Coordinates of N, CA and C and ligand atoms in Angstrom, one line a residue:
M27 N 187.7 -177.2 -39.7 CA 189.3 -177.5 -39.5 C 189.4 -178.3 -38.3
R28 N 190.3 -179.2 -38.1 CA 190.2 -180.2 -36.9 C 191.7 -179.8 -36.1
P29 N 191.9 -179.9 -35.0 CA 193.2 -179.8 -34.2 C 194.4 -180.9 -34.8
S30 N 195.6 -180.3 -35.2 CA 196.4 -181.5 -35.3 C 197.1 -181.6 -34.5
T31 N 197.6 -181.1 -33.7 CA 198.3 -181.2 -32.3 C 197.6 -180.9 -31.4
I32 N 197.4 -182.2 -30.6 CA 196.7 -181.6 -29.1 C 197.5 -182.2 -28.0
A33 N 197.5 -180.9 -26.8 CA 198.2 -181.5 -25.5 C 197.3 -181.6 -24.2
I34 N 197.4 -182.6 -23.8 CA 196.5 -182.9 -23.0 C 197.3 -182.9 -21.2
D35 N 197.1 -182.3 -20.8 CA 198.0 -182.1 -19.4 C 197.0 -182.3 -18.2
G36 N 197.7 -182.6 -16.7 CA 196.8 -182.9 -15.6 C 197.5 -183.8 -14.3
P37 N 197.1 -183.6 -13.3 CA 197.7 -184.5 -12.4 C 197.5 -186.0 -12.7
A38 N 198.1 -186.9 -11.6 CA 197.9 -188.6 -11.8 C 196.5 -188.8 -11.2
A39 N 196.2 -189.8 -12.8 CA 194.8 -190.3 -12.7 C 193.7 -189.3 -12.5
S40 N 194.0 -188.3 -13.3 CA 192.8 -187.4 -13.7 C 191.7 -187.9 -15.0
G41 N 192.1 -188.8 -16.0 CA 191.6 -189.3 -16.8 C 192.1 -188.5 -17.9
K42 N 193.5 -187.9 -17.9 CA 194.0 -187.4 -19.0 C 194.5 -189.1 -20.6
S43 N 195.0 -189.8 -19.9 CA 195.2 -191.0 -20.6 C 194.2 -191.5 -21.2
T44 N 193.3 -191.7 -20.4 CA 192.1 -192.1 -21.2 C 191.4 -191.2 -22.3
I45 N 191.2 -190.3 -21.9 CA 190.6 -189.3 -22.9 C 191.8 -189.0 -24.0
G46 N 193.0 -189.0 -24.1 CA 194.2 -189.0 -24.8 C 193.9 -190.3 -26.0
Y47 N 193.8 -191.1 -25.2 CA 193.8 -192.3 -26.3 C 192.8 -192.6 -26.7
H48 N 191.4 -192.4 -26.2 CA 190.0 -191.9 -26.9 C 190.3 -191.4 -27.9
L49 N 190.6 -190.0 -28.0 CA 190.7 -189.0 -29.0 C 191.5 -189.2 -30.1
A50 N 192.8 -189.9 -30.0 CA 193.9 -190.5 -30.9 C 193.1 -191.5 -31.5
D51 N 192.7 -192.3 -30.9 CA 191.7 -193.5 -31.6 C 190.7 -193.0 -32.6
C52 N 190.0 -192.1 -32.2 CA 188.6 -191.2 -33.1 C 189.3 -190.8 -34.2
L53 N 190.5 -190.2 -34.0 CA 190.9 -189.0 -35.2 C 191.8 -189.8 -36.0
G54 N 192.3 -191.2 -35.6 CA 193.5 -191.8 -36.3 C 194.9 -191.1 -36.1
Y55 N 194.7 -190.3 -34.7 CA 196.4 -189.6 -34.7 C 197.1 -190.7 -33.7
L56 N 198.5 -190.2 -33.8 CA 199.3 -191.1 -32.7 C 199.3 -190.6 -31.4
F57 N 199.1 -191.6 -30.7 CA 199.1 -191.2 -29.0 C 200.5 -191.3 -28.5
L58 N 201.0 -190.3 -27.5 CA 202.0 -190.5 -27.1 C 201.6 -190.0 -25.2
D59 N 202.0 -191.1 -24.2 CA 201.5 -190.9 -22.9 C 203.3 -190.3 -22.5
T60 N 203.6 -189.3 -22.4 CA 204.8 -188.6 -22.2 C 205.4 -189.3 -20.9
G61 N 204.2 -189.6 -19.9 CA 204.8 -190.4 -18.7 C 205.8 -191.3 -18.7
V62 N 205.5 -192.1 -19.6 CA 206.0 -193.2 -19.8 C 207.5 -193.5 -20.0
L63 N 207.9 -192.0 -20.6 CA 209.5 -191.9 -20.8 C 210.0 -191.5 -19.5
Y64 N 209.4 -191.0 -18.6 CA 209.8 -190.7 -17.2 C 210.2 -191.9 -16.5
R65 N 209.0 -192.6 -16.6 CA 208.8 -193.6 -15.9 C 209.9 -194.7 -16.3
A66 N 210.5 -194.8 -17.4 CA 211.5 -195.7 -18.1 C 212.6 -195.5 -17.7
V67 N 212.9 -194.1 -17.8 CA 214.6 -193.8 -17.3 C 214.4 -194.5 -15.8
T68 N 213.2 -194.1 -15.0 CA 213.4 -194.4 -13.3 C 213.5 -195.9 -13.6
W69 N 212.6 -196.7 -14.2 CA 212.8 -198.1 -14.5 C 214.7 -198.5 -14.6
V70 N 215.1 -198.1 -15.7 CA 216.5 -198.1 -16.0 C 217.7 -197.4 -14.7
A71 N 217.3 -197.0 -14.0 CA 218.2 -196.4 -13.2 C 217.9 -197.2 -12.1
Q72 N 216.6 -197.8 -11.5 CA 216.7 -198.5 -10.5 C 217.2 -200.3 -10.8
D73 N 217.0 -200.3 -12.2 CA 217.4 -201.9 -13.0 C 218.8 -201.9 -12.7
R74 N 219.4 -200.8 -12.7 CA 221.1 -200.7 -12.8 C 221.5 -200.4 -11.3
G75 N 221.0 -200.4 -10.5 CA 221.3 -199.8 -8.8 C 221.7 -198.8 -9.0
I76 N 221.2 -197.4 -9.5 CA 221.9 -196.0 -9.7 C 220.5 -195.1 -8.8
P77 N 221.0 -195.0 -7.4 CA 220.2 -194.2 -6.2 C 219.4 -193.2 -6.9
V78 N 218.3 -192.9 -6.8 CA 217.6 -191.3 -7.1 C 218.4 -190.4 -7.1
E79 N 218.9 -190.1 -5.8 CA 219.8 -188.9 -5.6 C 220.6 -188.5 -6.9
A80 N 221.1 -189.5 -7.7 CA 222.3 -189.4 -8.6 C 221.9 -188.6 -9.7
E81 N 221.9 -187.4 -10.0 CA 221.3 -186.6 -10.8 C 222.0 -186.7 -12.1
D82 N 223.4 -186.6 -11.8 CA 224.2 -186.7 -13.0 C 224.3 -187.9 -13.9
Q83 N 224.3 -189.0 -13.0 CA 223.9 -190.6 -13.8 C 222.7 -190.6 -14.3
I84 N 221.6 -190.3 -13.5 CA 220.1 -190.2 -14.1 C 220.3 -189.4 -15.5
T85 N 220.5 -188.3 -15.2 CA 220.4 -187.1 -16.7 C 221.0 -188.0 -17.9
R86 N 222.3 -188.5 -17.6 CA 222.9 -189.2 -18.8 C 222.2 -190.6 -19.5
L87 N 221.3 -191.4 -18.7 CA 220.4 -191.9 -19.0 C 219.1 -191.4 -19.6
G88 N 218.5 -190.2 -19.4 CA 217.7 -189.7 -19.9 C 218.2 -189.3 -21.4
E89 N 219.7 -188.7 -21.6 CA 220.3 -188.7 -22.8 C 220.2 -189.9 -23.9
D90 N 220.7 -190.7 -23.4 CA 221.1 -191.9 -24.0 C 220.5 -193.5 -24.2
V91 N 219.6 -193.5 -23.4 CA 219.1 -194.8 -22.9 C 217.9 -194.8 -24.3
E92 N 218.0 -196.1 -24.6 CA 217.0 -196.1 -26.1 C 215.8 -196.7 -25.4
I93 N 214.5 -195.8 -25.8 CA 213.2 -195.9 -25.3 C 212.4 -196.1 -26.5
E94 N 211.6 -197.2 -26.6 CA 210.7 -196.9 -28.0 C 209.5 -197.3 -27.2
V95 N 208.6 -196.3 -27.6 CA 206.8 -196.5 -27.3 C 206.3 -196.6 -28.7
L96 N 205.6 -198.0 -28.8 CA 205.2 -198.5 -30.1 C 203.7 -198.9 -29.7
P97 N 202.7 -198.7 -30.9 CA 201.5 -198.8 -30.9 C 201.3 -200.3 -30.2
S98 N 200.2 -200.1 -29.4 CA 199.9 -201.7 -28.8 C 199.5 -202.9 -29.2
A99 N 200.2 -204.0 -29.5 CA 199.9 -205.0 -30.1 C 199.0 -206.2 -29.2
A100 N 199.4 -206.1 -27.7 CA 199.0 -207.3 -26.9 C 197.4 -206.5 -26.6
T101 N 196.5 -207.6 -25.8 CA 195.2 -207.1 -25.6 C 195.0 -207.5 -24.1
D102 N 195.9 -206.7 -23.6 CA 196.2 -207.0 -22.2 C 195.8 -205.6 -20.9
G103 N 195.0 -204.6 -21.8 CA 194.6 -203.4 -21.4 C 195.5 -202.3 -21.7
R104 N 196.9 -202.5 -22.2 CA 198.5 -201.4 -22.6 C 197.7 -200.5 -23.5
Q105 N 198.4 -199.4 -23.1 CA 197.9 -198.1 -24.3 C 199.0 -198.2 -25.5
N106 N 200.4 -198.7 -24.9 CA 201.3 -198.7 -26.1 C 201.7 -199.8 -25.2
T107 N 202.9 -200.1 -26.4 CA 204.3 -201.0 -25.6 C 205.7 -200.2 -25.1
V108 N 206.0 -200.4 -24.1 CA 207.3 -199.3 -24.0 C 208.6 -200.5 -24.2
K109 N 209.3 -199.9 -24.5 CA 210.7 -201.1 -24.8 C 212.1 -200.2 -24.3
V110 N 212.7 -200.9 -23.4 CA 213.7 -200.2 -23.2 C 214.9 -201.0 -23.4
D111 N 215.8 -200.6 -24.4 CA 217.0 -201.5 -24.9 C 216.6 -202.6 -25.1
G112 N 215.1 -202.8 -25.9 CA 214.6 -204.2 -26.6 C 214.0 -204.5 -25.5
R113 N 213.9 -204.2 -24.3 CA 213.1 -205.1 -23.5 C 211.8 -204.4 -23.1
D114 N 210.5 -205.4 -23.3 CA 209.5 -205.0 -22.4 C 209.1 -204.6 -21.4
V115 N 208.9 -203.3 -21.3 CA 208.6 -203.0 -19.8 C 207.4 -202.4 -19.4
T116 N 206.7 -202.7 -20.4 CA 205.4 -201.7 -20.1 C 204.6 -201.7 -19.0
W117 N 204.6 -203.2 -18.2 CA 204.0 -203.3 -17.1 C 204.7 -202.9 -15.8
E118 N 206.2 -203.1 -15.8 CA 207.0 -202.9 -14.9 C 207.2 -201.3 -14.6
I119 N 207.0 -201.0 -15.6 CA 207.2 -198.8 -15.4 C 206.1 -198.6 -15.0
R120 N 205.4 -199.4 -14.3 CA 203.9 -198.7 -13.6 C 204.0 -199.4 -12.2
S121 N 205.1 -200.1 -11.9 CA 205.6 -200.8 -10.3 C 205.2 -199.7 -9.4
P122 N 205.0 -200.2 -7.9 CA 204.9 -199.0 -6.9 C 206.5 -198.2 -6.8
R123 N 207.5 -198.9 -6.9 CA 208.8 -198.9 -6.8 C 208.8 -197.5 -7.8
V124 N 208.7 -198.0 -9.2 CA 209.0 -196.7 -9.9 C 208.1 -195.4 -9.7
E125 N 206.8 -195.6 -9.1 CA 205.8 -194.9 -9.1 C 206.3 -193.8 -7.8
R126 N 207.1 -194.2 -6.9 CA 207.8 -193.8 -5.6 C 208.7 -192.8 -6.5
D127 N 209.9 -193.2 -7.3 CA 210.9 -192.3 -7.2 C 210.6 -191.5 -8.8
V128 N 209.2 -191.7 -9.5 CA 209.3 -191.3 -10.8 C 209.5 -189.5 -10.8
S129 N 208.6 -189.1 -9.8 CA 208.3 -187.4 -9.5 C 209.8 -186.9 -9.4
P130 N 210.6 -187.5 -8.6 CA 211.7 -186.5 -8.1 C 212.9 -187.1 -9.3
V131 N 212.8 -187.9 -10.2 CA 213.4 -187.8 -11.4 C 213.3 -187.2 -12.4
A132 N 211.6 -186.7 -12.7 CA 211.0 -185.7 -13.4 C 211.4 -184.9 -13.0
A133 N 212.1 -183.9 -12.1 CA 211.9 -182.7 -11.6 C 213.4 -182.6 -12.0
Y134 N 214.3 -183.6 -12.6 CA 216.0 -182.8 -12.9 C 216.0 -182.2 -14.3
P135 N 216.4 -180.9 -14.4 CA 216.3 -180.4 -15.3 C 216.9 -181.0 -16.6
G136 N 218.2 -181.7 -16.5 CA 218.9 -182.4 -17.5 C 217.7 -183.5 -18.0
V137 N 217.2 -184.2 -17.2 CA 216.4 -185.1 -17.6 C 215.3 -184.5 -18.4
R138 N 214.7 -183.5 -18.1 CA 213.4 -183.2 -18.7 C 214.0 -182.6 -20.1
H139 N 214.9 -181.7 -20.1 CA 215.7 -181.4 -21.4 C 215.4 -182.6 -22.3
A140 N 216.3 -183.6 -21.9 CA 216.5 -184.6 -22.8 C 215.5 -185.3 -23.4
L141 N 214.4 -185.6 -22.6 CA 213.1 -186.3 -22.9 C 212.1 -185.3 -23.5
T142 N 212.4 -183.7 -23.4 CA 211.0 -183.3 -24.2 C 212.1 -182.9 -25.6
K143 N 213.4 -182.7 -25.8 CA 213.7 -182.8 -26.9 C 213.0 -184.0 -28.1
R144 N 213.2 -185.4 -27.2 CA 212.4 -186.5 -28.0 C 210.9 -186.2 -28.2
M145 N 210.2 -185.6 -27.6 CA 209.0 -185.5 -27.5 C 208.5 -184.5 -28.6
R146 N 209.3 -183.3 -28.8 CA 209.2 -182.3 -29.7 C 209.6 -183.0 -30.9
E147 N 210.4 -183.8 -31.4 CA 210.8 -184.9 -32.7 C 209.5 -185.3 -33.0
I148 N 208.6 -185.8 -32.0 CA 207.4 -186.4 -32.5 C 206.5 -185.4 -32.5
A149 N 206.3 -184.5 -32.0 CA 205.1 -183.5 -32.2 C 205.2 -182.7 -33.4
C150 N 206.6 -182.3 -33.8 CA 206.4 -181.6 -35.0 C 206.1 -182.1 -36.1
K151 N 205.9 -183.4 -36.1 CA 205.2 -184.2 -37.5 C 203.5 -183.8 -37.8
G152 N 203.0 -183.3 -36.1 CA 201.4 -183.2 -36.3 C 201.2 -184.5 -36.2
Y153 N 199.3 -184.5 -36.1 CA 198.5 -185.3 -36.1 C 199.1 -186.2 -34.8
V154 N 198.9 -185.6 -33.4 CA 199.5 -186.4 -32.7 C 198.5 -186.0 -31.7
V155 N 198.3 -187.0 -30.4 CA 197.7 -186.1 -29.0 C 198.7 -186.7 -28.2
M156 N 199.0 -185.6 -27.3 CA 200.6 -186.0 -26.6 C 199.9 -185.6 -25.1
V157 N 200.2 -185.9 -23.9 CA 199.7 -186.5 -22.7 C 200.7 -186.5 -21.6
G158 N 200.7 -185.4 -20.9 CA 201.5 -185.4 -19.7 C 201.1 -184.5 -18.3
R159 N 202.8 -183.7 -18.1 CA 202.3 -182.3 -16.8 C 202.9 -181.2 -17.6
D160 N 203.4 -180.9 -18.8 CA 203.9 -179.5 -19.3 C 203.9 -179.6 -21.2
I161 N 203.3 -180.5 -21.3 CA 203.0 -180.3 -22.8 C 202.6 -179.1 -23.3
G162 N 201.4 -178.6 -22.7 CA 200.4 -177.4 -23.7 C 201.8 -176.1 -23.1
T163 N 202.2 -176.4 -22.0 CA 202.6 -175.0 -21.5 C 204.6 -175.0 -21.7
V164 N 204.9 -176.3 -21.9 CA 206.2 -176.3 -21.9 C 206.7 -177.0 -23.7
V165 N 206.3 -178.5 -23.8 CA 207.0 -179.1 -24.9 C 206.2 -178.7 -26.5
I166 N 204.8 -178.9 -26.6 CA 204.3 -178.0 -27.7 C 203.1 -176.4 -27.0
P167 N 204.2 -175.7 -26.9 CA 203.3 -174.5 -26.3 C 202.0 -173.9 -27.6
D168 N 202.5 -174.2 -28.8 CA 201.9 -173.6 -29.9 C 201.0 -174.9 -30.3
A169 N 200.4 -176.2 -29.4 CA 199.5 -177.0 -29.9 C 198.3 -176.4 -30.2
D170 N 197.4 -177.1 -31.2 CA 196.5 -176.4 -31.7 C 195.3 -176.3 -30.4
L171 N 195.2 -177.5 -29.8 CA 194.0 -177.5 -28.5 C 194.9 -178.1 -27.6
K172 N 194.4 -177.1 -26.6 CA 195.1 -177.5 -25.0 C 194.4 -178.0 -24.2
L173 N 194.3 -179.3 -23.6 CA 192.9 -179.6 -22.4 C 194.1 -180.0 -21.3
Y174 N 193.5 -178.9 -20.2 CA 193.9 -179.4 -18.6 C 193.0 -180.2 -17.9
V175 N 193.2 -181.6 -17.7 CA 192.1 -182.5 -17.0 C 192.4 -182.7 -15.5
V176 N 191.2 -182.5 -14.5 CA 191.6 -182.2 -13.2 C 190.4 -183.4 -12.5
A177 N 190.5 -183.4 -11.7 CA 189.6 -184.6 -10.8 C 190.1 -184.2 -9.3
S178 N 189.2 -184.1 -8.0 CA 189.6 -184.3 -7.0 C 190.6 -185.6 -6.5
A179 N 191.6 -185.2 -5.4 CA 192.5 -186.5 -5.2 C 191.6 -187.7 -4.7
G180 N 190.8 -187.2 -4.2 CA 190.0 -188.8 -3.7 C 189.3 -189.5 -4.4
V181 N 188.9 -188.7 -5.8 CA 188.5 -189.5 -6.7 C 189.5 -190.5 -7.6
R182 N 190.7 -189.1 -7.6 CA 191.8 -189.9 -8.3 C 192.4 -191.1 -8.1
A183 N 192.4 -191.2 -6.5 CA 193.3 -192.1 -5.9 C 192.3 -193.3 -5.9
Q184 N 191.2 -193.2 -5.8 CA 190.5 -194.3 -5.8 C 189.9 -194.9 -7.0
R185 N 190.1 -194.2 -8.4 CA 190.4 -194.8 -9.9 C 191.7 -195.6 -9.7
R186 N 192.7 -195.0 -9.2 CA 194.0 -195.6 -9.2 C 193.8 -196.8 -8.4
Y187 N 193.3 -196.7 -7.3 CA 193.4 -198.2 -6.4 C 192.6 -199.2 -7.3
M188 N 191.5 -198.8 -7.9 CA 190.6 -199.8 -8.3 C 191.6 -200.7 -10.0
E189 N 192.1 -199.7 -10.3 CA 193.4 -200.3 -11.7 C 194.3 -200.9 -11.0
L190 N 194.8 -200.9 -9.9 CA 195.8 -201.4 -9.0 C 195.1 -203.0 -8.8
R191 N 193.8 -202.6 -7.9 CA 193.8 -203.8 -7.5 C 193.0 -205.2 -8.6
E192 N 192.6 -204.3 -9.5 CA 192.0 -205.3 -10.9 C 193.5 -206.1 -11.4
K193 N 194.6 -205.6 -11.4 CA 195.7 -206.1 -11.8 C 196.7 -206.8 -10.5
G194 N 195.7 -207.1 -9.7 CA 196.2 -208.1 -8.4 C 197.0 -207.8 -7.6
K195 N 197.3 -206.2 -7.7 CA 198.3 -205.7 -6.9 C 197.7 -205.4 -5.1
D196 N 198.5 -205.8 -4.1 CA 198.1 -205.9 -3.0 C 198.5 -204.3 -2.1
V197 N 197.7 -203.3 -2.5 CA 197.6 -201.9 -1.9 C 196.4 -201.2 -1.1
S198 N 196.9 -200.3 -0.1 CA 195.5 -199.8 0.5 C 194.9 -198.5 0.1
Y199 N 194.1 -198.3 -0.2 CA 193.5 -197.1 -0.7 C 194.3 -195.6 -0.1
E200 N 194.8 -196.0 1.1 CA 195.4 -194.8 2.1 C 196.6 -194.6 1.5
Q201 N 197.5 -195.6 0.5 CA 199.1 -195.9 0.5 C 198.8 -194.9 -0.9
V202 N 197.7 -195.3 -1.6 CA 197.3 -194.6 -3.1 C 197.4 -193.4 -3.0
L203 N 196.3 -193.1 -2.0 CA 196.0 -191.5 -1.8 C 197.3 -190.9 -1.6
A204 N 198.0 -191.4 -0.6 CA 199.1 -190.8 -0.2 C 200.2 -190.7 -1.3
G205 N 200.6 -191.6 -1.9 CA 201.2 -191.5 -3.1 C 200.7 -190.4 -3.9
I206 N 199.6 -190.1 -4.4 CA 198.9 -189.1 -5.1 C 199.4 -187.7 -4.7
H207 N 199.0 -187.7 -3.5 CA 199.6 -186.4 -2.8 C 200.8 -186.1 -3.2
Q208 N 201.5 -186.8 -2.9 CA 203.3 -186.9 -2.9 C 203.5 -186.5 -4.1
R209 N 203.0 -186.9 -5.3 CA 203.4 -186.7 -6.5 C 202.8 -185.5 -6.8
D210 N 201.7 -184.9 -6.4 CA 201.0 -183.8 -6.8 C 202.2 -182.7 -6.3
R211 N 202.4 -182.7 -5.2 CA 203.2 -181.9 -4.4 C 204.5 -181.4 -5.2
I212 N 205.4 -182.7 -5.7 CA 206.6 -182.6 -6.5 C 206.2 -182.1 -7.7
D213 N 205.4 -182.1 -8.7 CA 205.1 -182.2 -9.8 C 204.7 -180.7 -10.0
S214 N 203.9 -180.0 -8.7 CA 203.6 -178.7 -9.0 C 204.4 -177.7 -8.9
S215 N 205.5 -178.4 -7.7 CA 206.5 -177.2 -7.0 C 207.8 -177.5 -7.8
R216 N 208.3 -178.0 -8.5 CA 209.5 -178.1 -9.1 C 209.8 -176.9 -9.8
A217 N 211.0 -176.8 -9.7 CA 211.3 -175.6 -10.5 C 211.5 -175.3 -11.9
T218 N 211.5 -176.7 -12.7 CA 211.3 -176.9 -14.5 C 210.5 -177.4 -14.7
A219 N 209.6 -176.8 -15.5 CA 208.0 -176.9 -16.2 C 207.3 -177.6 -15.0
P220 N 207.1 -177.2 -14.2 CA 205.9 -177.4 -13.1 C 204.6 -177.8 -14.0
L221 N 203.7 -178.9 -12.7 CA 202.5 -179.0 -13.5 C 201.6 -177.7 -13.4
R222 N 201.2 -177.0 -14.5 CA 200.0 -176.0 -14.5 C 199.4 -176.0 -15.7
A223 N 198.2 -175.3 -15.7 CA 197.5 -175.3 -17.0 C 198.2 -174.0 -17.8
A224 N 197.6 -174.4 -19.1 CA 198.5 -173.0 -19.8 C 197.2 -172.3 -20.0
A225 N 197.7 -171.3 -20.2 CA 197.1 -169.6 -20.3 C 195.7 -169.6 -21.2
D226 N 196.3 -170.6 -22.0 CA 194.8 -170.7 -23.2 C 194.4 -172.4 -23.3
G227 N 194.5 -172.8 -22.6 CA 194.2 -174.2 -22.4 C 192.4 -174.7 -21.6
I228 N 191.8 -175.3 -21.6 CA 190.7 -175.7 -21.5 C 190.9 -176.6 -20.1
T229 N 190.0 -175.9 -18.9 CA 189.9 -177.2 -17.8 C 188.8 -178.4 -18.4
V230 N 188.9 -179.5 -18.0 CA 187.9 -180.3 -17.9 C 188.0 -181.3 -16.9
D231 N 186.9 -180.7 -15.7 CA 187.0 -181.2 -14.4 C 186.4 -182.9 -14.4
T232 N 186.7 -183.8 -14.5 CA 186.4 -185.2 -14.8 C 185.6 -185.9 -13.1
T233 N 185.9 -185.1 -12.1 CA 185.2 -185.5 -11.1 C 184.0 -186.4 -10.7
D234 N 183.0 -185.7 -11.5 CA 182.0 -186.7 -11.2 C 181.4 -186.9 -12.7
L235 N 182.4 -187.2 -13.7 CA 182.1 -187.5 -15.0 C 182.4 -189.3 -14.8
S236 N 181.2 -189.6 -15.8 CA 181.5 -190.9 -16.0 C 182.7 -190.9 -17.4
V237 N 183.2 -192.1 -17.7 CA 183.8 -192.3 -18.9 C 183.0 -192.0 -20.2
E238 N 181.9 -191.9 -20.3 CA 181.1 -192.0 -21.6 C 180.5 -190.4 -21.6
T239 N 180.4 -189.8 -20.5 CA 180.4 -188.4 -20.5 C 181.3 -187.4 -20.9
M240 N 182.8 -187.9 -20.1 CA 183.9 -187.6 -20.4 C 184.2 -187.3 -21.9
F241 N 183.8 -188.5 -22.4 CA 184.1 -188.9 -23.6 C 183.7 -187.5 -24.5
A242 N 182.4 -187.6 -24.6 CA 181.2 -186.8 -24.9 C 181.9 -185.3 -25.1
E243 N 181.7 -184.9 -23.8 CA 182.8 -183.5 -23.2 C 184.1 -183.0 -24.4
V244 N 184.8 -184.2 -24.1 CA 186.1 -183.8 -25.0 C 186.0 -183.9 -26.9
E245 N 184.8 -184.8 -27.3 CA 184.7 -184.9 -28.3 C 183.9 -183.6 -29.1
R246 N 183.2 -183.0 -28.0 CA 182.6 -181.8 -28.5 C 183.8 -180.6 -28.6
L247 N 184.5 -180.6 -27.5 CA 185.4 -179.5 -27.6 C 186.5 -180.2 -29.0
V248 N 186.5 -181.1 -29.5 CA 187.4 -181.1 -30.6 C 186.5 -180.9 -31.7
N249 N 185.1 -180.8 -31.9 CA 184.5 -180.7 -33.1 C 184.1 -179.3 -33.2
Q250 N 184.3 -178.9 -31.8 CA 184.2 -177.0 -32.1 C 185.3 -176.0 -32.3
Y251 N 186.2 -177.0 -32.5 CA 187.7 -176.2 -32.4 C 187.7 -175.2 -33.2
D252 N 187.1 -174.6 -34.4 CA 187.3 -173.4 -34.8 C 186.5 -172.5 -33.8
A253 N 185.3 -172.8 -33.2 CA 184.3 -171.9 -32.6 C 185.4 -171.4 -31.4
V254 N 186.2 -172.5 -30.6 CA 187.2 -172.6 -29.5 C 187.8 -171.4 -29.9
K255 N 188.7 -171.8 -30.5 CA 189.6 -171.0 -31.1 C 189.1 -169.2 -31.5
C256 N 188.1 -169.0 -32.3 CA 187.6 -167.7 -32.0 C 187.6 -167.1 -31.1
E257 N 186.7 -167.7 -30.0 CA 186.9 -167.3 -29.0 C 187.7 -166.7 -28.2
Q258 N 188.4 -167.8 -28.1 CA 190.1 -167.5 -27.6 C 190.5 -165.9 -28.0
G259 N 190.5 -166.0 -29.2 CA 191.0 -165.1 -30.3 C 190.1 -163.7 -30.0
V260 N 188.9 -163.8 -29.4 CA 188.7 -162.6 -29.2 C 188.7 -162.3 -27.8
R261 N 188.7 -163.2 -27.2 CA 189.1 -163.2 -25.6 C 190.3 -162.5 -25.3
N262 N 191.4 -162.8 -26.1 CA 192.9 -162.3 -26.4 C 192.8 -161.0 -26.7
E263 N 191.9 -160.6 -27.7 CA 192.1 -159.3 -28.0 C 191.4 -158.2 -27.0
S264 N 190.4 -159.0 -26.5 CA 189.8 -157.7 -25.3 C 190.9 -157.5 -24.4
S265 N 191.5 -158.7 -23.9 CA 192.6 -158.4 -22.8 C 193.8 -157.5 -22.9
R266 N 193.9 -157.4 -24.3 CA 195.1 -156.6 -24.8 C 194.8 -155.2 -24.6
V267 N 193.4 -154.9 -24.6 CA 193.0 -153.6 -24.9 C 193.0 -152.5 -23.6
Ligands
LIG307 O1 199.5 -191.9 -15.4 P1 200.0 -191.2 -13.9 O2 199.2 -189.8 -14.4 O3 199.4 -191.5 -12.6 O4 201.7 -190.4 -14.4 P2 202.6 -190.5 -15.5 O5 201.5 -189.4 -16.7 O6 202.9 -191.8 -16.3 O7 203.3 -189.4 -14.9 C1 204.4 -190.1 -14.3 C2 205.1 -189.1 -13.7 O8 206.1 -188.5 -14.5 C3 204.3 -187.7 -13.3 O9 204.1 -187.8 -12.1 C4 205.6 -186.3 -13.5 O10 206.4 -186.6 -12.4 C5 206.5 -187.2 -14.8 N1 205.7 -186.5 -15.7 C6 206.6 -185.1 -16.0 O11 207.1 -184.6 -15.5 N2 205.9 -184.6 -17.5 C7 205.3 -185.3 -18.5 N3 205.3 -184.4 -19.4 C8 205.1 -186.8 -17.8 C9 205.3 -187.0 -16.7

């Protein structure tokens, strides 16, 4: 039997989206990188000149704004096409400006509540790989398979730095590392749905893994799904004694 709902969480640039996209592709499942929803709300707030401190206004955006996450048709490296009120913002939501404000926006409980509702509507249909910070702990705590993808901050910053340089962005490694540390801190310490591994999640450390090895490792976990479930059942049984 294959897992129908797969939840993948982890800090910035740990490899979770790359893994999630690959698994969805292999299994023929829907792929949803939930970070794009928080990024889209942050982008609209900035576009409308709403300051990041305006929690009530930003919460209303989270509730009302039309966000579409579509399968990617373009061949420019995108995993999905993201539209806000019909406008393609796929690359704009990746800008340093959005990146600077997205974690404070994602810490607002009302924004999380509104976006979590949208995510659950998608998850309940099954056959989905969903990626984020709180998918296995809050959004779909009953997901069939939960992965928690980690890597050292230095390696994560190097990966993100290379991605940005390839897109022609003028950033330094030190700036990227500082941004990653800051988002890790906000995402892990917020009161609502902080970043953490689910108790029944499997941690995959990608620090020293090539993309090929990383794919092989997660494919092994999916293929061993029945065995993994069984092992977890035994572990839960013994912890209850
Ligand atoms: O790609 P990267 O890991 O850098 O970030 P992302 O997954 O696009 O998420 C951007 C931000 O959205 C994160 O730093 C979190 O603050 C927030 N987020 C969240 O709080 N919960 C989620 N399920 C997904 C993202």
